[in-house]
XYZ file of N, CA and C in Angstrom:
486
model
N -88.582 -189.385 -71.191
C -89.978 -189.497 -71.692
C -90.116 -191.493 -71.567
N -91.198 -191.941 -72.062
C -91.183 -192.965 -71.752
C -92.632 -193.503 -72.945
N -92.877 -194.713 -73.086
C -94.116 -195.234 -73.929
C -95.074 -195.551 -72.803
N -96.160 -195.481 -73.763
C -97.538 -195.974 -72.508
C -97.127 -196.766 -71.567
N -96.411 -198.087 -72.170
C -96.370 -199.198 -71.162
C -95.128 -199.193 -70.326
N -94.570 -198.108 -70.248
C -93.468 -197.844 -69.213
C -92.265 -197.748 -69.770
N -91.989 -198.601 -71.157
C -90.468 -198.772 -71.291
C -90.174 -197.615 -71.902
N -88.737 -197.336 -72.106
C -88.246 -196.143 -72.502
C -88.482 -195.680 -74.145
N -88.607 -194.590 -74.542
C -88.701 -194.049 -76.049
C -87.364 -194.671 -76.743
N -87.380 -195.235 -78.073
C -86.436 -195.560 -78.865
C -86.101 -196.973 -78.185
N -86.387 -197.489 -77.265
C -85.797 -198.845 -76.933
C -86.916 -200.211 -77.953
N -86.132 -200.896 -78.360
C -86.927 -201.752 -79.387
C -87.710 -202.608 -78.507
N -88.990 -202.759 -79.001
C -90.263 -203.592 -78.256
C -90.272 -204.547 -79.087
N -90.886 -205.676 -78.690
C -91.478 -207.027 -79.362
C -92.608 -206.813 -79.452
N -93.238 -207.742 -80.889
C -94.202 -207.413 -81.314
C -95.455 -207.906 -80.741
N -95.306 -208.527 -79.198
C -96.084 -208.741 -78.166
C -96.245 -207.516 -77.902
N -95.412 -206.884 -77.330
C -95.252 -205.562 -76.545
C -96.261 -204.440 -77.505
N -95.733 -204.470 -78.491
C -96.431 -203.376 -79.433
C -97.783 -203.605 -79.356
N -98.307 -205.075 -79.637
C -99.426 -205.662 -79.960
C -100.529 -205.447 -78.732
N -99.842 -205.232 -77.180
C -100.620 -205.414 -76.186
C -100.673 -203.588 -75.919
N -99.703 -202.962 -76.346
C -99.785 -201.294 -76.090
C -101.085 -200.671 -77.099
N -100.920 -201.617 -78.549
C -101.925 -200.870 -79.179
C -103.567 -201.493 -78.928
N -103.379 -202.642 -78.233
C -104.766 -203.128 -77.980
C -105.437 -202.356 -76.349
N -104.157 -202.101 -75.686
C -104.691 -201.218 -74.190
C -105.095 -199.588 -74.988
N -104.664 -199.295 -75.905
C -104.853 -197.994 -76.338
C -106.167 -197.913 -77.286
N -106.332 -199.082 -77.929
C -107.791 -199.131 -78.725
C -108.899 -198.974 -77.580
N -108.668 -200.083 -76.601
C -109.415 -200.305 -75.609
C -109.842 -198.967 -74.704
N -108.541 -198.420 -74.509
C -109.156 -197.144 -73.547
C -110.169 -196.272 -74.903
N -109.730 -196.322 -76.093
C -110.278 -195.001 -77.121
C -112.009 -195.795 -77.387
N -111.684 -196.697 -77.124
C -113.443 -197.385 -77.434
C -114.332 -197.008 -76.140
N -113.592 -197.260 -74.824
C -114.551 -196.917 -73.592
C -114.613 -195.155 -73.503
N -113.326 -194.381 -74.098
C -113.696 -192.821 -73.804
C -114.904 -192.458 -75.228
N -114.735 -193.514 -75.934
C -115.877 -193.105 -77.218
C -117.372 -193.438 -76.502
N -117.561 -194.868 -75.892
C -118.552 -194.920 -74.813
C -119.129 -194.073 -74.092
N -118.443 -193.434 -73.309
C -118.511 -192.287 -72.326
C -118.751 -191.244 -72.849
N -118.320 -191.003 -74.021
C -118.707 -189.556 -74.686
C -120.152 -189.801 -75.301
N -120.389 -190.880 -75.785
C -121.763 -191.357 -76.262
C -122.704 -191.113 -74.841
N -122.717 -191.533 -74.157
C -123.532 -191.531 -72.703
C -123.649 -190.375 -72.423
N -122.461 -189.456 -72.455
C -122.715 -188.250 -72.138
C -123.797 -187.114 -73.154
N -123.581 -187.503 -74.170
C -124.344 -186.690 -75.043
C -125.675 -187.189 -75.462
N -125.992 -188.476 -74.919
C -126.783 -189.001 -74.879
C -128.147 -188.527 -73.599
N -127.527 -188.170 -72.635
C -127.941 -187.584 -71.379
C -127.990 -186.479 -71.781
N -127.257 -185.564 -72.064
C -127.405 -183.923 -72.493
C -128.746 -183.943 -73.551
N -129.054 -185.147 -74.684
C -130.213 -184.821 -75.295
C -131.103 -184.921 -74.735
N -131.145 -186.038 -73.683
C -132.436 -186.266 -73.147
C -132.875 -184.936 -72.232
N -131.670 -184.602 -71.915
C -132.210 -183.774 -70.675
C -132.667 -182.098 -71.516
N -132.247 -182.251 -72.824
C -132.838 -181.116 -73.394
C -134.144 -181.184 -74.138
N -134.306 -182.655 -74.368
C -135.788 -183.128 -74.830
C -137.044 -182.906 -73.930
N -136.498 -183.319 -72.489
C -137.366 -183.292 -71.205
C -137.531 -181.824 -71.112
N -136.689 -181.222 -71.421
C -136.991 -179.213 -70.808
C -137.870 -178.908 -72.045
N -137.573 -179.665 -73.092
C -138.494 -178.925 -74.453
C -139.833 -179.431 -74.438
N -140.092 -180.464 -73.778
C -141.481 -181.330 -73.509
C -142.454 -180.566 -72.448
N -141.278 -180.224 -71.708
C -142.065 -179.458 -70.528
C -142.447 -177.952 -70.988
N -141.272 -177.329 -71.847
C -141.910 -176.064 -72.190
C -143.060 -176.114 -73.074
N -143.216 -176.897 -74.025
C -144.596 -177.218 -74.952
C -145.810 -177.637 -74.017
N -145.423 -178.624 -73.121
C -146.521 -178.666 -72.309
C -147.215 -177.650 -71.604
N -146.622 -176.806 -70.664
C -146.818 -175.626 -70.336
C -147.534 -174.851 -71.404
N -146.675 -174.619 -72.199
C -147.620 -173.627 -73.199
C -148.679 -174.245 -73.901
N -149.031 -175.504 -74.131
C -150.480 -175.857 -74.253
C -151.336 -175.638 -73.094
N -150.639 -175.883 -72.034
C -151.808 -175.354 -70.863
C -152.329 -173.931 -70.769
N -151.315 -173.189 -70.819
C -151.674 -171.593 -70.950
C -152.729 -171.305 -71.829
N -152.348 -171.653 -73.216
C -153.142 -171.900 -74.342
C -154.661 -172.142 -74.171
N -154.520 -173.281 -73.343
C -155.962 -174.041 -73.196
C -156.314 -173.021 -71.840
N -156.312 -172.922 -70.742
C -156.488 -171.700 -69.803
C -157.001 -170.437 -70.475
N -156.506 -170.038 -71.582
C -156.931 -168.720 -71.976
C -158.020 -168.739 -73.150
N -158.145 -169.687 -73.738
C -159.410 -169.724 -74.214
C -160.706 -169.201 -73.807
N -161.041 -169.384 -72.692
C -162.578 -168.887 -72.190
C -162.378 -167.199 -72.033
N -161.252 -166.550 -72.148
C -161.085 -165.400 -72.417
C -161.159 -164.922 -73.707
N -160.572 -165.696 -74.719
C -160.987 -165.640 -75.898
C -162.454 -165.474 -76.545
N -163.214 -166.580 -75.632
C -164.466 -166.676 -75.882
C -165.379 -165.344 -75.470
N -164.925 -164.850 -74.485
C -165.597 -163.448 -73.785
C -165.177 -162.458 -74.805
N -164.029 -162.588 -75.070
C -163.678 -161.330 -76.111
C -164.281 -161.324 -77.460
N -164.520 -162.593 -77.988
C -165.455 -162.541 -79.441
C -167.015 -162.564 -78.837
N -167.294 -162.709 -77.742
C -168.893 -162.421 -77.504
C -169.209 -161.303 -77.449
N -168.114 -160.290 -76.429
C -168.212 -159.048 -76.575
C -168.121 -158.112 -77.646
N -166.849 -158.404 -78.587
C -167.038 -157.970 -79.745
C -167.928 -158.179 -80.653
N -168.836 -159.330 -80.701
C -169.949 -159.531 -81.522
C -170.846 -158.567 -81.018
N -171.302 -158.151 -79.660
C -172.126 -157.495 -78.986
C -171.915 -156.076 -79.421
N -170.402 -155.545 -79.505
C -169.931 -154.167 -79.762
C -170.555 -153.755 -81.231
N -170.183 -154.671 -82.161
C -170.463 -154.708 -83.951
C -171.706 -154.717 -84.129
N -172.633 -155.889 -83.303
C -174.149 -155.787 -83.809
C -175.266 -155.485 -83.062
N -174.761 -154.807 -81.590
C -175.843 -154.512 -80.576
C -176.806 -155.753 -80.598
N -176.356 -156.810 -80.578
C -177.526 -158.112 -80.174
C -177.188 -158.279 -78.776
N -178.544 -159.074 -78.459
C -178.439 -159.198 -76.704
C -176.936 -160.252 -76.717
N -176.797 -159.760 -75.490
C -175.368 -160.611 -74.991
C -175.766 -162.400 -74.964
N -176.537 -162.636 -74.739
C -177.036 -164.055 -74.772
C -176.498 -164.394 -76.522
N -176.979 -164.107 -77.351
C -176.721 -164.433 -78.733
C -175.845 -164.107 -79.076
N -174.713 -163.255 -78.613
C -173.551 -163.131 -78.956
C -172.801 -164.217 -78.086
N -172.804 -164.904 -76.604
C -172.107 -166.073 -76.304
C -172.158 -167.425 -77.053
N -173.965 -167.444 -77.383
C -173.915 -168.446 -78.448
C -173.496 -168.798 -79.611
N -173.336 -167.463 -80.248
C -172.319 -167.431 -81.648
C -171.175 -167.884 -81.348
N -170.604 -167.297 -80.311
C -169.184 -167.747 -79.646
C -169.065 -169.126 -79.596
N -169.829 -169.598 -78.826
C -169.971 -171.037 -78.682
C -169.953 -171.986 -79.979
N -170.874 -171.390 -80.824
C -171.030 -172.072 -82.279
C -169.550 -171.947 -83.094
N -169.049 -170.970 -83.081
C -167.499 -170.874 -83.868
C -166.862 -172.127 -83.140
N -166.784 -172.297 -81.677
C -165.836 -173.096 -81.083
C -166.260 -174.393 -81.610
N -167.628 -174.649 -81.475
C -168.243 -176.187 -82.120
C -167.809 -176.188 -83.636
N -167.773 -175.251 -84.367
C -167.570 -175.546 -85.610
C -165.607 -175.652 -85.738
N -164.979 -174.919 -85.250
C -163.204 -175.136 -85.101
C -163.259 -176.936 -84.351
N -163.691 -177.310 -83.736
C -163.743 -178.758 -83.390
C -163.920 -179.556 -84.157
N -165.563 -179.456 -84.664
C -165.762 -180.300 -86.125
C -164.981 -180.213 -87.212
N -163.808 -179.391 -87.176
C -163.092 -179.204 -88.587
C -161.963 -180.011 -88.008
N -161.426 -179.733 -86.716
C -160.385 -180.570 -86.298
C -160.704 -181.968 -86.073
N -161.949 -182.289 -85.948
C -162.276 -183.307 -85.734
C -162.156 -184.436 -86.931
N -163.000 -183.854 -88.027
C -162.836 -184.302 -89.685
C -161.107 -184.460 -90.012
N -160.608 -183.342 -89.700
C -159.112 -183.776 -90.250
C -158.359 -185.034 -89.369
N -158.543 -184.929 -88.377
C -158.292 -186.157 -87.488
C -158.753 -187.571 -87.937
N -160.072 -187.420 -88.473
C -160.506 -188.618 -88.942
C -159.703 -188.993 -90.550
N -159.375 -188.304 -91.227
C -158.939 -188.624 -92.408
C -157.453 -188.670 -92.174
N -156.644 -188.357 -91.065
C -155.570 -189.183 -90.998
C -155.373 -190.317 -90.271
N -156.308 -190.628 -89.248
C -156.414 -191.757 -88.969
C -156.711 -192.900 -89.848
N -157.715 -192.415 -90.661
C -158.155 -193.449 -92.040
C -156.642 -193.979 -92.985
N -155.843 -192.945 -92.998
C -154.738 -192.910 -93.921
C -153.720 -193.853 -93.134
N -153.836 -193.500 -91.697
C -152.360 -194.546 -90.802
C -153.353 -195.844 -90.883
N -154.416 -196.118 -90.857
C -155.114 -197.386 -91.192
C -154.702 -198.300 -91.767
N -154.630 -197.424 -93.170
C -154.499 -198.090 -94.524
C -153.067 -198.236 -94.534
N -152.207 -197.581 -94.070
C -150.980 -197.692 -93.779
C -150.347 -199.056 -93.755
N -149.350 -199.654 -94.670
C -148.796 -200.876 -94.359
C -147.510 -200.877 -93.788
N -147.115 -199.741 -93.167
C -145.592 -199.559 -92.888
C -145.115 -200.699 -92.155
N -145.689 -201.291 -91.299
C -144.888 -202.387 -90.257
C -144.919 -203.477 -90.762
N -145.898 -203.894 -91.920
C -146.007 -205.044 -92.651
C -144.787 -205.046 -94.020
N -144.477 -203.804 -94.318
C -143.684 -203.558 -95.431
C -142.152 -203.944 -94.716
N -142.180 -203.577 -93.229
C -140.806 -203.463 -92.671
C -140.531 -204.949 -92.329
N -141.700 -205.751 -92.177
C -141.293 -206.991 -91.708
C -141.400 -208.131 -93.119
N -141.861 -207.784 -94.250
C -141.277 -208.431 -95.579
C -140.372 -208.160 -95.907
N -139.738 -206.822 -95.526
C -138.428 -206.653 -95.979
C -137.164 -207.174 -95.205
N -137.350 -207.443 -94.242
C -136.583 -208.245 -93.168
C -136.632 -209.547 -93.349
N -137.935 -210.163 -93.393
C -137.585 -211.236 -93.861
C -136.813 -211.793 -95.202
N -136.954 -211.013 -96.225
C -136.349 -210.861 -97.497
C -134.976 -210.946 -97.241
N -134.425 -209.791 -96.787
C -133.171 -209.866 -96.054
C -132.511 -211.228 -95.646
N -133.432 -211.987 -94.739
C -132.741 -212.672 -94.105
C -132.682 -214.011 -95.175
N -133.635 -213.982 -95.594
C -133.534 -215.255 -96.723
C -132.465 -214.899 -97.633
N -131.856 -213.872 -98.179
C -130.860 -213.571 -99.078
C -129.675 -214.032 -98.008
N -129.503 -213.923 -97.018
C -128.360 -214.144 -96.148
C -128.429 -215.410 -95.906
N -129.221 -216.008 -95.609
C -129.771 -217.326 -95.893
C -128.829 -218.131 -96.945
N -128.955 -217.850 -98.111
C -128.582 -218.227 -99.170
C -127.115 -218.092 -99.819
N -126.974 -217.011 -99.054
C -125.778 -216.510 -99.461
C -124.575 -217.386 -99.221
N -123.397 -217.587 -100.098
C -122.521 -218.729 -99.819
C -121.273 -217.594 -99.834
N -120.140 -218.043 -98.909
C -118.649 -217.266 -98.898
C -118.067 -217.388 -100.339
N -117.406 -216.514 -100.698
C -116.447 -216.866 -101.684
C -115.492 -217.655 -101.343
N -115.302 -218.561 -102.294
C -114.211 -219.347 -102.298
C -112.641 -218.956 -102.170
N -112.076 -219.168 -101.363
C -110.335 -218.718 -101.169
C -109.485 -219.998 -101.524
N -108.564 -219.725 -102.074
C -107.415 -220.682 -102.523
C -106.897 -221.162 -101.177
N -107.031 -222.696 -101.097
C -106.308 -223.368 -100.418
C -104.657 -223.214 -100.108
N -104.525 -223.156 -99.490
C -102.501 -223.490 -99.275
C -102.090 -224.667 -99.000
N -101.252 -224.970 -99.423
C -100.609 -226.298 -99.382
C -100.288 -226.357 -97.839
N -100.308 -227.872 -97.498
C -100.009 -227.776 -95.972
C -98.575 -227.520 -95.471
N -97.755 -227.872 -96.208
C -96.385 -227.822 -96.199
C -95.784 -226.295 -96.474
N -96.545 -225.563 -97.119
C -96.248 -224.016 -97.388
C -96.587 -223.265 -96.237
N -95.831 -222.337 -95.608
C -96.163 -221.030 -95.066
C -96.490 -219.882 -95.867
N -97.530 -219.207 -95.694
C -97.780 -217.746 -96.173
C -96.657 -216.844 -95.956
N -96.288 -216.157 -96.982
C -94.990 -214.954 -97.103
C -95.164 -213.933 -95.868
N -96.581 -213.830 -95.444
C -96.599 -212.894 -94.354
C -96.458 -213.297 -92.980
N -96.777 -214.420 -92.627
C -96.637 -215.514 -91.653
C -94.979 -215.117 -91.660
N -94.270 -215.902 -92.626
C -92.892 -215.779 -92.695
C -91.938 -214.415 -92.220
N -92.504 -213.670 -92.679
C -91.862 -212.135 -92.516
C -91.985 -211.858 -91.201
N -92.989 -212.020 -90.430
C -93.483 -211.762 -89.437
C -92.626 -212.329 -88.013
N -92.012 -214.092 -88.661
C -91.513 -214.752 -87.650
C -89.978 -214.370 -87.841
N -89.672 -213.893 -89.210
C -88.209 -213.532 -89.532
C -87.957 -212.353 -88.676
N -88.814 -211.310 -88.666
C -88.705 -209.697 -87.776
C -88.787 -209.719 -86.268
N -89.536 -210.862 -85.761
C -89.597 -211.072 -84.271
C -88.413 -211.923 -83.576
N -87.711 -212.701 -84.452
C -86.371 -213.431 -84.045
C -85.132 -212.887 -83.664
């Protein structure tokens, strides 16, 4: 059995070898994570495209079935009322116009609300505020080490590597 860098297990390795091995493994892990994210994104895009296509087809089928609904409504009115067939088709048309007007009014209301919304302006203002705070931020003061004094951690590493 051997370590990832080819040295036998149980053999003493230097800090440089350990660091190189850890760096290589971290790099491989990051590359694997990126590959996984790409694969998941590709799968999500494919599912989204399939979903969008299915919704589009459902909308097209519904759109093309509306004339049949109009015929059914007109003949239904004729059956219930014994009125002239032309009047029944005009009533069916009037029902469609009424539904279209209601939907248009709903669209106008939502368009006005969207126009009044200050969403992008709020985001821009928030980003400017954050940038201002970051420009004014000062780093925390750190105690300075004496020039002739070496930190204990560096001394410990120097002792263990020799």
